[in-house]
């Protein structure tokens, strides 16, 4: 059974910030690749949410590196993957 993905407001806002940045700096083709990779990462997380490493930066969560530029922080149970934050790795890690 596939797990449901639930986005927190903070995760949605973080993704919006990333999209705004990408629209200013990247081509449409690069943006499309970003979202294809994001979808692939979310599918992998849902298939095996226990596999990515425990986060040292945000205790009690898992983290999955979407790209060299972004990391996905999440928690999960037997029904739901809660996307807590999509973090741009260019930001100060102390504000996670």
Backbone as JSON, one array per atom type, in Angstrom:
{
  "sequence": "XXXXXXXXXXXXXXXXXXXXXXXXXXXXXXXXXXXXXXXXXXXXXXXXXXXXXXXXXXXXXXXXXXXXXXXXXXXXXXXXXXXXXXXXXXXXXXXX",
  "N": [[0.84, -1.18, 0.0], [0.58, 2.18, -0.88], [2.05, 5.01, 0.66], [0.52, 7.99, 1.89], [1.31, 11.34, 0.99], [1.85, 14.15, 2.89], [2.03, 17.58, 3.01], [3.53, 19.99, 5.03], [2.75, 23.37, 6.01], [5.07, 24.85, 6.22], [6.83, 23.35, 4.61], [5.6, 23.64, 2.1], [5.83, 26.42, 1.77], [8.62, 26.62, 1.7], [9.14, 25.22, -0.67], [7.87, 26.93, -2.46], [9.56, 29.18, -2.25], [11.89, 28.13, -3.35], [11.01, 27.59, -5.96], [10.51, 30.21, -6.87], [13.12, 31.22, -6.87], [14.3, 29.46, -8.76], [12.88, 30.11, -11.07], [13.9, 32.6, -11.63], [16.6, 32.09, -12.09], [17.08, 29.72, -13.56], [16.59, 27.74, -16.58], [13.52, 26.82, -18.31], [13.64, 24.14, -18.97], [15.53, 23.13, -17.13], [14.14, 23.59, -14.77], [11.97, 21.87, -15.12], [13.33, 19.4, -15.02], [14.15, 19.5, -12.35], [11.67, 19.19, -11.03], [10.85, 16.68, -11.97], [12.82, 15.11, -10.82], [12.26, 15.67, -8.12], [9.71, 14.51, -7.84], [10.42, 11.83, -8.3], [12.11, 11.41, -6.08], [10.26, 11.68, -3.97], [8.61, 9.49, -4.49], [10.44, 7.41, -4.02], [10.93, 7.82, -1.29], [8.38, 7.21, -0.27], [8.19, 4.5, -0.92], [10.18, 3.33, 0.66], [10.45, 4.56, 3.42], [12.0, 4.36, 5.69], [14.64, 4.06, 4.95], [16.37, 6.37, 4.14], [18.82, 8.47, 5.78], [18.83, 9.19, 9.34], [18.18, 12.43, 10.49], [20.73, 14.57, 11.49], [20.67, 17.21, 11.8], [18.07, 17.93, 12.36], [16.67, 16.58, 14.77], [14.79, 13.54, 15.25], [13.72, 13.31, 12.77], [13.83, 12.27, 9.31], [16.17, 12.64, 6.61], [16.49, 13.4, 3.18], [18.52, 13.76, 0.5], [17.7, 15.63, -2.08], [18.97, 16.92, -4.17], [22.23, 18.34, -4.92], [21.63, 20.84, -4.08], [19.28, 20.89, -2.55], [17.47, 19.57, 0.28], [15.23, 17.2, 1.63], [13.22, 17.09, 4.44], [11.57, 14.9, 6.63], [8.95, 13.07, 8.38], [7.45, 9.91, 9.24], [4.79, 7.46, 9.34], [2.9, 4.4, 9.49], [1.05, 5.03, 7.53], [1.35, 7.6, 6.46], [3.56, 9.98, 4.98], [5.06, 12.73, 6.2], [5.97, 15.67, 4.89], [8.15, 17.84, 6.08], [9.86, 19.94, 5.55], [11.4, 21.49, 2.77], [14.56, 22.1, 2.04], [16.83, 24.57, 1.05], [20.15, 24.1, 0.44], [21.84, 26.19, 0.46], [21.22, 27.93, 2.41], [21.67, 29.04, 5.84], [22.46, 26.46, 7.99], [21.82, 26.5, 10.71], [19.36, 27.58, 10.96], [17.47, 25.7, 10.46]],
  "CA": [[0.0, 0.0, 0.0], [1.37, 3.42, -0.98], [1.84, 5.98, 1.72], [0.05, 9.31, 1.49], [2.25, 12.42, 1.26], [1.23, 15.35, 3.45], [2.97, 18.7, 3.05], [3.27, 21.02, 6.02], [2.77, 24.72, 5.47], [6.48, 25.24, 6.12], [7.39, 22.69, 3.43], [5.03, 24.3, 0.92], [6.46, 27.74, 1.66], [10.0, 26.4, 1.26], [9.12, 24.87, -2.09], [7.55, 28.17, -3.19], [10.79, 29.99, -2.29], [12.8, 27.49, -4.31], [10.45, 27.82, -7.3], [10.76, 31.61, -7.2], [14.54, 31.31, -7.2], [14.56, 28.74, -10.0], [12.3, 30.86, -12.19], [14.79, 33.73, -11.92], [17.97, 31.69, -12.42], [17.19, 28.52, -14.38], [15.74, 27.64, -17.77], [12.33, 25.98, -18.12], [14.08, 22.75, -19.05], [16.16, 22.79, -15.84], [13.06, 23.56, -13.77], [11.24, 20.62, -15.34], [14.18, 18.33, -14.49], [14.07, 19.62, -10.9], [10.41, 18.61, -10.56], [10.87, 15.24, -12.25], [13.65, 14.52, -9.76], [11.52, 15.79, -6.86], [8.68, 13.47, -7.86], [11.13, 10.57, -8.14], [12.55, 11.33, -4.68], [9.09, 11.45, -3.12], [8.21, 8.09, -4.71], [11.41, 6.57, -3.3], [10.67, 7.97, 0.14], [7.15, 6.47, 0.04], [8.45, 3.06, -1.03], [11.05, 2.86, 1.75], [10.69, 5.76, 4.21], [12.97, 4.09, 6.75], [16.0, 3.93, 4.43], [17.26, 7.53, 4.25], [19.46, 8.62, 7.09], [18.25, 10.04, 10.37], [18.74, 13.77, 10.4], [21.5, 15.09, 12.62], [20.35, 18.64, 11.9], [16.7, 18.08, 12.84], [16.43, 15.3, 15.46], [13.46, 12.95, 15.16], [13.27, 13.3, 11.38], [14.68, 11.7, 8.28], [16.5, 13.6, 5.56], [16.79, 12.82, 1.88], [19.11, 14.8, -0.33], [17.05, 15.68, -3.39], [20.01, 17.34, -5.11], [23.26, 19.04, -4.14], [21.1, 22.13, -3.65], [18.1, 20.8, -1.69], [17.27, 18.42, 1.15], [13.86, 17.01, 2.09], [13.11, 16.61, 5.82], [10.24, 14.31, 6.78], [8.67, 12.01, 9.34], [6.5, 8.98, 8.63], [4.24, 6.35, 10.1], [2.52, 3.33, 8.55], [0.1, 5.5, 6.52], [1.61, 8.94, 5.96], [4.87, 10.64, 5.0], [4.88, 14.16, 6.44], [7.08, 16.48, 4.39], [8.26, 18.93, 7.04], [10.57, 21.08, 4.98], [12.35, 21.32, 1.67], [15.57, 23.06, 2.46], [17.9, 24.88, 0.12], [21.4, 23.91, 1.16], [22.59, 27.45, 0.45], [20.84, 28.67, 3.62], [22.38, 28.74, 7.07], [21.86, 25.27, 8.6], [21.36, 26.72, 12.08], [17.96, 28.03, 10.95], [16.59, 24.57, 10.09]],
  "C": [[0.88, 1.25, 0.0], [1.03, 4.36, 0.17], [1.36, 7.3, 1.13], [1.13, 10.33, 1.83], [1.46, 13.62, 1.74], [2.3, 16.42, 3.57], [2.57, 19.65, 4.17], [3.29, 22.38, 5.34], [4.22, 25.18, 5.26], [7.15, 24.61, 4.89], [6.88, 23.33, 2.14], [5.65, 25.67, 0.69], [7.91, 27.61, 1.18], [10.08, 26.06, -0.21], [8.79, 26.1, -2.93], [8.77, 29.07, -3.31], [11.76, 29.44, -3.33], [12.31, 27.73, -5.74], [10.72, 29.25, -7.75], [12.21, 31.81, -7.62], [14.83, 30.66, -8.55], [14.04, 29.5, -11.21], [13.17, 32.05, -12.59], [16.13, 33.27, -12.51], [18.1, 30.55, -13.43], [16.3, 28.61, -15.61], [14.53, 26.76, -17.44], [12.71, 24.5, -18.14], [14.7, 22.29, -17.72], [15.11, 22.7, -14.73], [12.27, 22.26, -13.89], [12.03, 19.44, -14.78], [14.15, 18.31, -12.96], [12.81, 18.92, -10.38], [10.29, 17.13, -10.87], [11.68, 14.54, -11.17], [12.95, 14.58, -8.41], [10.45, 14.7, -6.77], [9.3, 12.09, -7.65], [11.58, 10.37, -6.69], [11.39, 11.02, -3.75], [8.57, 10.02, -3.28], [9.15, 7.14, -3.97], [11.19, 6.64, -1.8], [9.44, 7.16, 0.53], [7.36, 4.96, -0.02], [9.25, 2.53, 0.15], [11.41, 4.05, 2.65], [11.75, 5.59, 5.29], [14.42, 4.15, 6.25], [16.86, 5.19, 4.51], [17.74, 7.74, 5.68], [18.64, 9.47, 8.05], [18.94, 11.39, 10.3], [19.51, 14.13, 11.66], [21.17, 16.56, 12.86], [18.97, 18.89, 12.49], [16.3, 16.76, 13.49], [14.96, 14.85, 15.37], [12.9, 12.91, 13.74], [14.25, 12.53, 10.51], [15.05, 12.81, 7.31], [16.93, 12.86, 4.3], [17.33, 13.94, 1.01], [18.54, 14.69, -1.74], [18.07, 16.01, -4.47], [21.14, 17.95, -4.28], [22.74, 20.35, -3.53], [19.97, 22.03, -2.62], [18.03, 19.48, -0.92], [15.82, 18.39, 1.61], [13.91, 16.44, 3.51], [11.69, 16.08, 6.0], [10.18, 13.37, 7.98], [7.67, 11.08, 8.66], [5.94, 8.04, 9.68], [3.76, 5.32, 9.08], [1.54, 3.78, 7.47], [0.53, 6.77, 5.8], [3.1, 9.28, 6.02], [4.57, 12.13, 5.13], [6.11, 14.91, 5.96], [7.11, 17.73, 5.27], [8.88, 20.17, 6.43], [11.36, 20.62, 3.76], [13.33, 22.47, 1.82], [16.58, 23.3, 1.36], [19.21, 24.87, 0.9], [22.29, 25.15, 1.15], [22.3, 28.28, 1.7], [21.68, 28.22, 4.81], [21.72, 27.54, 7.76], [21.37, 25.48, 10.02], [19.91, 27.19, 12.11], [16.99, 26.93, 10.53], [15.59, 24.37, 11.16]]
}
